[in-house]
């Protein structure tokens, strides 16, 4: 029979895997057992609403069998099974939803990244090939009349054929590789070693894992001389304790246990920065174990990412990703919620409106908030790790839903402080404010260095005040949404009044503006449609010009919208530009002279000054060639 080929991506992964990116080959057993457990979860859930399943909770089990002569290790379950189509879809391609990302990473090509990405998908079923040279899957789906046999010897492809199977469920038969110098595959045929592996990785699996275990028993009359000897007796044992980690008393479970569970269960390679354990009793009782990840999954900031917590009721998994348990701004949190109180016999749709679920969600939100605050206040290094991965999420949380969550989130934000040269919170900024400082100053730019080098930053610094540098696209919206902190208004140094000019300075500027009215109007006319107004400024210390804006739209917003792909209207979102000139600068003197003696030259100088201002503000020139010509024309 013709072999079917694996999808290309799967083939690459299989190769990678067989060539052992995993140093711990033994994890294959955990993967196969966890698939069996998931399959049972599905059928058990089904049995709650579908009588034709004909099974109760007590009937479900996983079995491990070995055949030393045939060198096979078999993991069987009486779960939901797979139809022919499911066999093809699930085992013919690795993690199909992730294949595109896979392709991207593989073609991007650093080896280290590949391993990382694989870790996130979970190689699952394919890990069987790390220890087997052939894998046979015999399965019958719930509701199907016949079974199917899938078989593959690795990267060269697989076959699927109909076969006999009396009961619903799946047997995964692994034909172990021959032993080599470095690897003792035969060990996976020893019941004591298998038992150890199950204890180590799969103890919390909620379904009993049965295995025939050999035990030595003293027989008083045994032996050839009848004086007694050890007999080997075989007995069927359940080798796992079946108590899920979140159900065990806090004192019994160490932080390391929780972290290990997180990494295995949620397929992360990094320890979480925070673990939250909740044991709530009362009107709605539940247990929860939540994790705050250290890094964002590869697809976190895409539509593909599905947030949510795993929801169990009395040991039965009802939902893998219950999004209603998490507020959107904390959608990075992973974890498990188990409540015996949830009414089980209702459909998933109805469950989403369950009042109890709302109560749990509201409590968890408070716990997450508290844990993040604790990390920020007393474990800043871990918080910084978290913040690097999820700051955009918190910021989108501030601006989303019309700012509904801004008060809740504002104290979790950190921004780069020019004075302290590190990320600080708004509270820390305010705390360090000298007497008399009325505003919280910030500047937006591509990098903190650029922000700190803005001419207005000099003015703020000269006043002895700190300035926050904002480098994320969303930051500017965050500040507009917050408006103020502790009743002190935010001040964007490039668009708002710094409030640092004395009355005298203001008067002086006004006077000068009157004096140079003709020149300023001329500059504006020389830049038709390009600037809203032309002014003199006190803010500028060493620079000749600067661009600021009037009105709601700032330069950062304009840039942000223009970078949005596929939004043609975005071109109409323009900041109203104000060209500010430094009357003390030699450039101004040259402009004034030209205005008096050579108007065309003054017009050219105006254009050069605008281009200079745009460059300082980080706006690329529309036409660099024309600009060069313009400058050269002045010589
Ligand atoms: P993952 O478990 O991460 O989805 P796997 O490669 O381990 O990836 O498995 C792929 C899919 O194959 C599973 O999602 C499941 O649908 C199906 N599958 C694997 N093992 C079993 C099993 N024992 N019973 C039923 N379905 C299974």
XYZ file of C-alpha atoms and ligand atoms in Angstrom:
662
model
C 0.000 0.000 0.000
C 1.248 3.457 -0.901
C 2.616 5.429 2.002
C 1.197 8.850 2.688
C 3.681 11.601 3.213
C 3.706 13.782 6.281
C 3.108 17.445 5.667
C 6.446 19.119 5.006
C 6.638 20.914 8.332
C 5.991 17.725 10.230
C 8.744 16.017 8.361
C 11.243 18.666 9.382
C 10.125 18.457 12.969
C 10.303 14.706 12.961
C 13.848 14.893 11.646
C 14.752 17.450 14.259
C 13.257 15.302 16.921
C 14.639 12.009 15.892
C 18.000 13.705 15.814
C 17.209 14.405 19.389
C 16.709 17.989 20.293
C 15.401 16.570 23.521
C 17.992 15.358 25.907
C 15.297 13.745 28.002
C 13.883 11.139 25.704
C 11.891 9.761 28.616
C 9.339 12.568 28.323
C 7.693 10.653 25.470
C 5.765 8.610 28.037
C 4.317 11.702 29.690
C 3.216 13.013 26.285
C 1.474 9.803 25.261
C -0.192 9.456 28.671
C -1.378 13.026 28.625
C -2.961 12.495 25.208
C -4.729 9.432 26.607
C -5.942 11.476 29.563
C -7.235 14.255 27.276
C -9.101 11.684 25.189
C -10.758 10.333 28.333
C -11.634 13.857 29.464
C -13.466 14.341 26.202
C -15.486 11.151 26.411
C -16.212 11.670 30.101
C -17.509 15.135 29.377
C -19.644 13.697 26.634
C -21.048 11.060 28.973
C -22.587 13.791 31.116
C -24.991 14.768 28.387
C -25.092 11.688 26.170
C -26.461 8.482 27.607
C -25.275 6.391 24.695
C -21.711 6.647 26.015
C -22.810 4.136 28.629
C -19.929 4.766 30.996
C -19.494 6.428 34.358
C -16.456 8.137 35.805
C -15.278 4.943 37.474
C -15.027 3.117 34.162
C -12.347 5.274 32.623
C -8.715 4.171 32.798
C -5.375 4.177 31.085
C -3.346 0.976 30.725
C 0.346 0.428 30.169
C 1.468 -2.938 28.805
C 4.843 -4.271 27.802
C 5.796 -7.202 25.650
C 9.465 -7.939 26.188
C 9.717 -10.424 23.332
C 8.175 -8.125 20.794
C 9.938 -5.104 22.427
C 6.694 -3.143 22.459
C 5.337 -0.671 24.967
C 1.611 0.039 24.668
C -0.432 2.864 26.168
C -4.176 2.210 25.906
C -7.079 4.407 26.831
C -10.836 4.076 26.688
C -11.315 7.692 25.691
C -12.989 9.278 22.709
C -10.807 7.678 19.990
C -10.237 9.046 16.509
C -12.106 8.737 13.238
C -10.171 8.157 10.063
C -10.304 11.877 9.283
C -9.066 12.749 12.750
C -6.203 10.286 12.444
C -5.121 11.977 9.248
C -5.585 15.474 10.577
C -4.015 14.882 13.992
C -1.188 12.531 13.289
C -0.407 13.495 9.695
C 0.664 16.949 10.672
C 2.117 18.421 13.812
C -0.023 20.969 15.605
C -1.780 22.115 12.461
C -2.872 25.465 13.841
C 0.730 26.341 14.390
C 2.140 25.246 11.083
C 2.344 28.710 9.613
C 4.267 30.061 12.551
C 6.422 26.999 12.325
C 7.240 27.660 8.735
C 8.078 31.253 9.572
C 10.426 30.319 12.358
C 12.051 27.533 10.427
C 12.726 29.737 7.444
C 13.960 32.432 9.838
C 16.282 29.713 10.924
C 18.260 29.931 14.167
C 18.352 26.518 15.745
C 17.768 27.819 19.219
C 14.487 29.395 18.160
C 13.287 26.204 16.586
C 13.679 24.358 19.816
C 11.847 27.062 21.664
C 8.928 27.021 19.300
C 8.690 23.256 19.394
C 8.587 23.427 23.147
C 5.565 25.681 22.905
C 3.574 23.472 20.592
C 4.434 20.378 22.425
C 5.703 17.720 20.168
C 3.205 15.443 21.797
C 2.545 12.294 19.932
C 5.652 12.554 17.775
C 7.944 12.217 20.755
C 7.180 8.481 20.533
C 9.647 8.402 17.654
C 12.477 9.381 19.949
C 12.396 5.896 21.414
C 10.608 3.851 18.734
C 11.492 2.868 15.226
C 7.864 2.139 14.495
C 4.629 3.373 16.044
C 1.224 1.738 15.549
C -1.975 3.447 16.624
C -5.152 1.398 16.771
C -8.194 3.485 17.476
C -11.959 3.496 17.358
C -13.868 6.707 17.709
C -16.923 7.012 19.910
C -19.918 6.483 17.639
C -17.918 4.717 14.910
C -18.556 1.129 13.815
C -15.007 0.216 12.958
C -11.478 0.931 13.968
C -8.406 2.184 12.115
C -4.796 1.330 12.262
C -2.212 4.042 11.683
C 1.378 3.037 11.310
C 4.620 4.859 10.654
C 8.324 4.227 10.862
C 9.211 7.886 11.038
C 9.827 10.573 8.507
C 9.149 8.429 5.435
C 5.383 8.569 5.855
C 2.465 6.629 7.329
C -0.340 4.248 6.393
C -3.951 4.130 7.542
C -6.021 0.948 7.184
C -9.342 -0.230 8.621
C -9.034 -2.823 11.368
C -10.909 -4.695 14.069
C -11.340 -3.020 17.425
C -13.959 -4.136 19.919
C -14.063 -1.125 22.177
C -13.931 2.627 21.839
C -10.541 4.146 22.575
C -6.941 4.165 21.428
C -3.887 1.924 21.739
C -0.534 3.500 20.985
C 1.973 0.704 20.364
C 5.600 1.761 20.396
C 8.127 -0.630 18.884
C 11.237 0.296 20.829
C 14.550 0.926 19.087
C 17.421 -1.501 19.627
C 19.763 -0.481 22.458
C 22.863 1.462 21.536
C 26.017 2.354 23.437
C 24.503 5.522 24.812
C 20.825 4.598 25.052
C 19.143 1.797 26.896
C 15.712 1.625 25.296
C 15.050 -1.780 26.876
C 14.652 0.069 30.163
C 11.234 1.202 28.951
C 10.151 -2.445 29.108
C 10.874 -2.697 32.835
C 7.847 -2.113 34.998
C 9.805 -0.530 37.868
C 11.349 2.007 35.518
C 8.013 2.811 33.908
C 6.499 3.205 37.342
C 9.200 5.684 38.269
C 8.613 7.687 35.118
C 4.887 7.808 35.759
C 5.466 8.942 39.338
C 7.840 11.613 38.097
C 5.821 13.066 35.241
C 2.260 11.787 35.320
C 1.367 11.319 38.948
C -1.322 13.997 38.849
C -3.126 12.531 35.857
C -6.710 12.321 37.023
C -7.450 8.897 35.558
C -6.034 5.700 36.996
C -2.994 4.393 35.152
C -3.024 0.623 35.447
C 0.065 -1.449 34.984
C 1.134 -4.981 35.687
C 3.948 -4.645 38.158
C 6.343 -7.413 39.080
C 6.833 -7.889 42.770
C 9.202 -10.272 44.534
C 7.510 -12.340 47.196
C 9.140 -14.703 49.714
C 7.851 -18.253 49.374
C 8.745 -20.275 52.480
C 8.475 -23.579 50.751
C 9.900 -22.433 47.453
C 13.215 -23.252 45.878
C 14.520 -26.557 44.673
C 15.389 -27.710 48.159
C 12.082 -26.535 49.554
C 13.807 -24.157 52.010
C 12.271 -21.064 50.627
C 12.978 -18.674 47.764
C 11.745 -15.447 46.184
C 9.007 -15.760 43.607
C 8.173 -13.073 41.138
C 4.481 -12.302 41.277
C 2.685 -10.060 38.894
C -0.057 -7.816 40.059
C -2.203 -5.121 38.587
C -1.554 -1.753 40.210
C -2.748 1.770 39.833
C 0.568 3.598 39.766
C -0.478 7.250 39.999
C -2.001 9.052 42.976
C -4.534 10.867 40.754
C -4.728 13.935 42.970
C -4.225 16.953 40.753
C -1.621 19.369 42.011
C -4.116 22.181 42.639
C -6.181 19.889 44.858
C -3.295 19.087 47.162
C -2.723 21.070 50.365
C -0.465 24.072 49.873
C 2.023 22.799 52.422
C 2.544 19.608 50.444
C 3.329 21.256 47.161
C 6.519 23.261 46.824
C 7.023 26.256 44.559
C 9.264 24.125 42.407
C 6.508 21.526 42.036
C 4.155 24.255 40.821
C 6.711 25.601 38.376
C 7.476 22.155 37.005
C 3.764 21.491 36.611
C 3.344 24.792 34.779
C 6.150 24.110 32.343
C 4.928 20.634 31.549
C 1.281 21.392 31.409
C 1.377 24.724 29.617
C 4.405 23.913 27.535
C 6.608 26.782 28.468
C 10.363 26.554 28.658
C 10.713 29.289 31.279
C 9.631 29.261 34.914
C 6.609 31.471 35.586
C 7.435 34.681 37.486
C 4.473 34.239 39.794
C 2.239 31.464 41.087
C -1.157 32.216 42.604
C -2.947 29.576 44.643
C -6.508 30.069 45.739
C -8.579 27.890 47.986
C -11.937 29.590 48.287
C -14.735 28.310 50.439
C -18.137 29.752 50.915
C -21.080 30.306 48.639
C -18.934 29.397 45.673
C -16.044 27.179 46.580
C -13.220 26.506 44.206
C -9.523 25.866 43.980
C -7.321 27.648 41.501
C -3.685 27.614 40.530
C -2.678 30.488 38.282
C 0.619 31.336 36.686
C 2.126 34.587 35.458
C 4.398 33.695 32.567
C 7.861 35.163 32.112
C 7.581 35.417 28.370
C 4.875 35.757 25.786
C 4.009 32.713 23.671
C 5.095 33.142 20.062
C 1.543 33.888 18.939
C 0.516 35.996 21.937
C 0.085 39.237 20.041
C -1.794 37.630 17.154
C -5.385 36.642 16.600
C -4.381 33.008 16.917
C -3.771 33.230 20.642
C -6.630 31.893 22.719
C -6.688 33.143 26.271
C -8.472 31.372 29.086
C -8.143 29.141 32.102
C -8.739 25.419 32.243
C -12.000 24.759 33.969
C -12.688 21.596 35.950
C -15.677 20.573 37.915
C -15.083 17.828 40.436
C -12.171 16.456 38.497
C -13.789 16.568 35.073
C -12.380 19.025 32.612
C -15.243 21.068 31.225
C -13.326 23.542 29.152
C -9.734 23.873 28.064
C -9.750 27.637 27.661
C -12.492 29.378 29.531
C -11.971 32.985 28.457
C -14.732 34.267 30.726
C -12.584 33.565 33.753
C -10.002 36.171 32.759
C -10.360 39.884 32.135
C -8.864 40.866 28.805
C -6.092 42.944 30.330
C -4.784 39.877 32.149
C -5.216 37.467 29.267
C -1.590 36.338 29.621
C -2.393 34.431 32.827
C -2.496 30.640 32.513
C -3.864 28.156 34.977
C -6.574 25.913 36.288
C -9.827 26.501 38.134
C -11.676 23.618 39.748
C -15.064 24.104 41.337
C -17.424 21.360 42.453
C -20.268 23.872 42.463
C -20.592 24.475 38.765
C -23.747 23.043 37.356
C -22.414 20.459 34.998
C -25.373 19.387 32.993
C -25.635 22.572 31.087
C -24.131 23.301 27.749
C -20.944 25.251 27.374
C -22.852 28.228 26.024
C -25.003 28.413 29.111
C -22.023 27.874 31.328
C -20.526 31.071 30.045
C -23.274 33.017 31.691
C -23.077 31.140 34.908
C -23.304 33.488 37.839
C -20.829 31.451 39.834
C -18.331 31.758 37.043
C -18.658 35.534 37.275
C -18.020 35.448 40.999
C -14.899 33.351 40.481
C -13.668 35.582 37.670
C -14.056 38.704 39.812
C -12.099 37.121 42.669
C -9.349 35.900 40.410
C -8.989 39.327 38.866
C -8.289 40.746 42.334
C -5.765 38.007 43.079
C -3.930 38.603 39.811
C -3.867 42.329 40.437
C -2.490 41.744 43.929
C 0.189 39.337 42.725
C 1.357 41.727 40.003
C 1.487 44.554 42.530
C 3.454 42.358 44.927
C 5.938 41.468 42.196
C 6.334 45.097 41.216
C 6.870 46.250 44.791
C 8.933 43.455 46.258
C 10.389 41.422 43.418
C 11.240 44.021 40.796
C 13.607 41.827 38.786
C 10.918 39.277 38.100
C 8.438 42.040 37.430
C 10.779 43.538 34.844
C 11.029 40.181 33.098
C 7.262 39.971 33.041
C 6.928 43.602 32.008
C 9.239 43.219 29.072
C 6.976 40.521 27.689
C 3.586 41.949 28.554
C 3.861 45.737 28.863
C 1.981 46.236 25.575
C -0.866 44.123 26.954
C -1.175 46.275 30.091
C -1.025 49.419 27.976
C -3.692 48.208 25.594
C -5.657 47.410 28.731
C -5.447 51.066 29.778
C -6.655 52.443 26.455
C -9.145 49.660 25.648
C -12.821 49.687 26.603
C -12.778 53.495 26.636
C -10.406 53.530 29.550
C -12.615 51.494 31.847
C -9.650 49.705 33.422
C -7.202 52.571 33.529
C -7.347 53.107 37.276
C -6.787 49.460 37.914
C -3.783 49.278 35.614
C -2.035 52.625 35.926
C 0.126 51.578 38.859
C 1.372 48.512 37.026
C 2.945 50.601 34.279
C 6.637 51.413 34.134
C 8.387 54.019 31.999
C 11.996 54.910 31.429
C 13.164 57.774 33.625
C 15.836 60.103 32.255
C 17.063 60.963 35.750
C 17.082 57.483 37.223
C 18.092 55.808 33.943
C 15.763 52.862 34.464
C 12.102 51.908 34.318
C 10.071 53.425 37.142
C 6.409 53.509 38.068
C 4.298 56.651 37.999
C 4.154 56.589 41.784
C 7.932 56.517 41.900
C 8.083 59.460 39.504
C 5.737 61.496 41.661
C 7.554 60.552 44.840
C 10.820 61.913 43.450
C 9.246 65.183 42.235
C 10.867 68.279 43.758
C 8.678 70.845 45.426
C 6.917 73.081 42.958
C 6.795 70.595 40.065
C 3.248 70.711 38.788
C 3.314 68.337 35.828
C 4.555 64.871 34.887
C 6.776 65.379 31.868
C 7.157 62.838 29.124
C 8.459 62.667 25.569
C 7.752 60.167 22.818
C 10.441 58.989 20.436
C 11.766 55.873 18.780
C 14.393 55.350 21.461
C 14.950 56.628 24.975
C 18.132 58.277 23.761
C 16.264 60.263 21.135
C 13.603 61.316 23.593
C 16.226 62.490 26.049
C 17.958 64.473 23.292
C 14.874 66.508 22.362
C 15.404 70.264 22.798
C 12.457 70.537 25.188
C 14.032 67.815 27.316
C 16.852 70.252 27.995
C 14.386 72.771 29.356
C 12.751 70.223 31.640
C 16.131 69.049 32.830
C 17.307 72.612 33.434
C 14.319 73.099 35.720
C 15.581 70.114 37.745
C 12.720 67.846 36.742
C 12.681 64.256 35.574
C 11.191 63.206 32.250
C 9.738 59.865 31.172
C 10.716 58.524 27.752
C 7.990 56.680 25.897
C 9.002 54.450 23.036
C 5.956 52.230 22.389
C 3.430 53.270 19.765
C 0.648 52.906 22.262
C 2.321 55.001 24.994
C 1.066 58.294 23.711
C -2.520 57.033 23.819
C -1.932 55.718 27.319
C -0.945 59.182 28.525
C -3.916 60.796 26.835
C -6.214 58.221 28.396
C -4.743 58.716 31.861
C -4.676 62.516 31.539
C -3.254 62.906 35.008
C -1.785 60.965 37.897
C -2.474 61.889 41.496
C -4.182 65.004 40.152
C -0.998 66.154 38.432
C -1.461 66.471 34.675
C 0.789 64.756 32.180
C 2.696 67.033 29.851
C 3.956 65.931 26.464
C 7.040 68.104 26.118
C 6.692 68.350 22.349
C 3.060 69.393 22.178
C 1.925 70.811 25.505
C 2.824 73.977 27.334
C 5.660 73.014 29.645
C 4.451 75.563 32.159
C 8.064 76.428 32.854
C 8.150 79.918 31.367
C 7.997 82.738 33.839
C 5.515 85.545 33.292
C 8.421 87.693 32.250
C 9.648 85.209 29.687
C 6.144 84.882 28.315
C 5.807 88.614 27.950
C 9.199 88.797 26.342
C 8.255 86.131 23.798
C 4.968 87.889 23.059
C 6.783 91.149 22.511
C 9.313 89.570 20.207
C 6.566 87.832 18.291
C 4.952 91.210 17.695
C 8.268 92.641 16.652
C 8.900 89.856 14.129
C 5.269 89.416 13.045
C 6.104 90.156 9.409
C 8.950 87.665 9.323
C 6.925 84.920 11.050
C 4.021 85.420 8.627
C 6.438 85.304 5.738
C 7.870 81.971 6.939
C 4.366 80.559 7.205
C 3.491 81.721 3.696
C 6.708 80.153 2.396
C 5.506 76.802 3.739
C 1.997 76.663 2.270
C -0.141 73.928 3.802
C 2.820 72.510 5.691
C 2.515 74.266 9.035
C -0.406 75.543 11.048
C 1.575 78.405 12.578
C 5.078 79.762 13.146
C 6.138 80.973 16.587
C 9.044 82.018 18.680
C 9.936 79.836 21.599
C 11.708 79.991 24.904
C 11.879 76.233 25.208
C 14.739 75.984 22.775
C 18.174 76.289 24.302
C 20.728 75.127 21.719
C 18.572 74.110 18.758
C 17.483 76.640 16.104
C 14.051 75.128 15.465
C 11.577 72.641 16.689
C 8.329 71.149 15.563
C 5.411 70.950 17.975
C 1.740 70.359 17.401
C -1.608 71.908 18.134
C -4.815 70.036 18.807
C -5.580 66.401 19.554
C -3.398 64.659 17.017
C 0.265 64.500 17.950
C 3.142 63.610 15.661
C 3.393 60.192 17.323
C -0.245 59.477 16.546
C 0.208 60.576 12.970
C 3.161 58.195 12.638
C 1.223 55.421 14.329
C -1.734 55.697 11.979
C 0.417 55.964 8.905
C 2.127 52.737 9.832
C -1.165 50.875 10.117
C -1.345 48.587 7.129
C -4.428 48.693 4.935
C -6.057 51.802 6.391
C -6.044 54.348 3.548
C -8.026 56.903 5.582
C -5.071 56.985 7.978
C -3.355 59.340 5.564
C -5.887 61.994 6.517
C -4.921 61.865 10.167
C -2.415 64.684 10.274
C -0.947 66.530 13.196
C -1.247 70.299 12.994
C 2.382 71.340 12.894
C 3.749 74.378 14.658
C 7.227 75.527 13.704
C 8.983 77.019 16.715
C 12.009 79.238 16.106
C 14.769 80.170 18.531
C 15.217 83.931 18.209
C 18.569 83.747 19.997
C 20.088 81.364 17.470
C 22.454 82.539 14.656
C 20.219 80.704 12.187
C 17.415 83.083 13.125
C 19.669 86.051 12.559
C 20.556 84.731 9.085
C 16.863 84.234 8.323
C 16.071 87.761 9.432
C 18.838 89.192 7.280
C 17.656 87.289 4.217
C 14.058 88.427 4.891
C 15.237 92.016 4.794
C 17.583 91.719 1.818
C 16.742 88.678 -0.286
C 13.183 87.295 -0.007
C 13.688 84.213 -2.246
C 16.632 83.225 -0.068
C 14.542 83.714 3.077
C 11.876 81.405 1.601
C 14.516 78.752 0.957
C 15.879 79.094 4.482
C 12.350 78.630 5.841
C 12.069 75.346 3.967
C 15.448 74.186 5.245
C 14.474 75.031 8.820
C 11.238 73.056 8.528
C 13.180 70.056 7.215
C 15.603 70.386 10.143
C 12.715 70.457 12.563
C 11.207 67.354 10.978
C 14.491 65.499 11.222
C 14.839 66.298 14.922
C 11.266 65.176 15.498
C 12.092 61.831 13.866
C 10.016 62.331 10.720
C 11.736 61.046 7.600
C 12.043 63.559 4.748
C 9.606 63.052 1.871
C 12.181 63.890 -0.741
C 15.809 63.839 0.435
C 17.105 64.703 -3.060
C 15.043 67.896 -3.173
C 16.251 68.760 0.314
C 19.900 68.358 -0.694
C 19.315 70.537 -3.727
C 17.662 73.128 -1.531
C 20.587 73.238 0.883
C 23.193 73.297 -1.894
C 21.325 76.159 -3.544
C 22.185 78.287 -0.519
C 25.925 78.217 -1.020
P -1.373 17.924 21.134
O -1.700 16.899 22.184
O -0.460 18.989 21.608
O -2.569 18.452 20.415
P -0.238 15.658 19.802
O 0.716 15.527 18.680
O 0.171 15.009 21.090
O -0.495 17.178 20.000
O -1.612 15.047 19.385
C -2.291 15.516 18.265
C -3.763 15.214 18.364
O -4.003 13.828 18.158
C -4.393 15.485 19.705
O -4.749 16.855 19.833
C -5.612 14.601 19.677
O -6.681 15.207 18.965
C -5.134 13.404 18.877
N -4.737 12.320 19.776
C -3.492 11.996 20.180
N -3.522 10.924 21.007
C -4.825 10.590 21.151
C -5.533 9.572 21.875
N -4.902 8.701 22.661
N -6.878 9.517 21.733
C -7.545 10.405 20.960
N -6.945 11.371 20.260
C -5.610 11.480 20.347
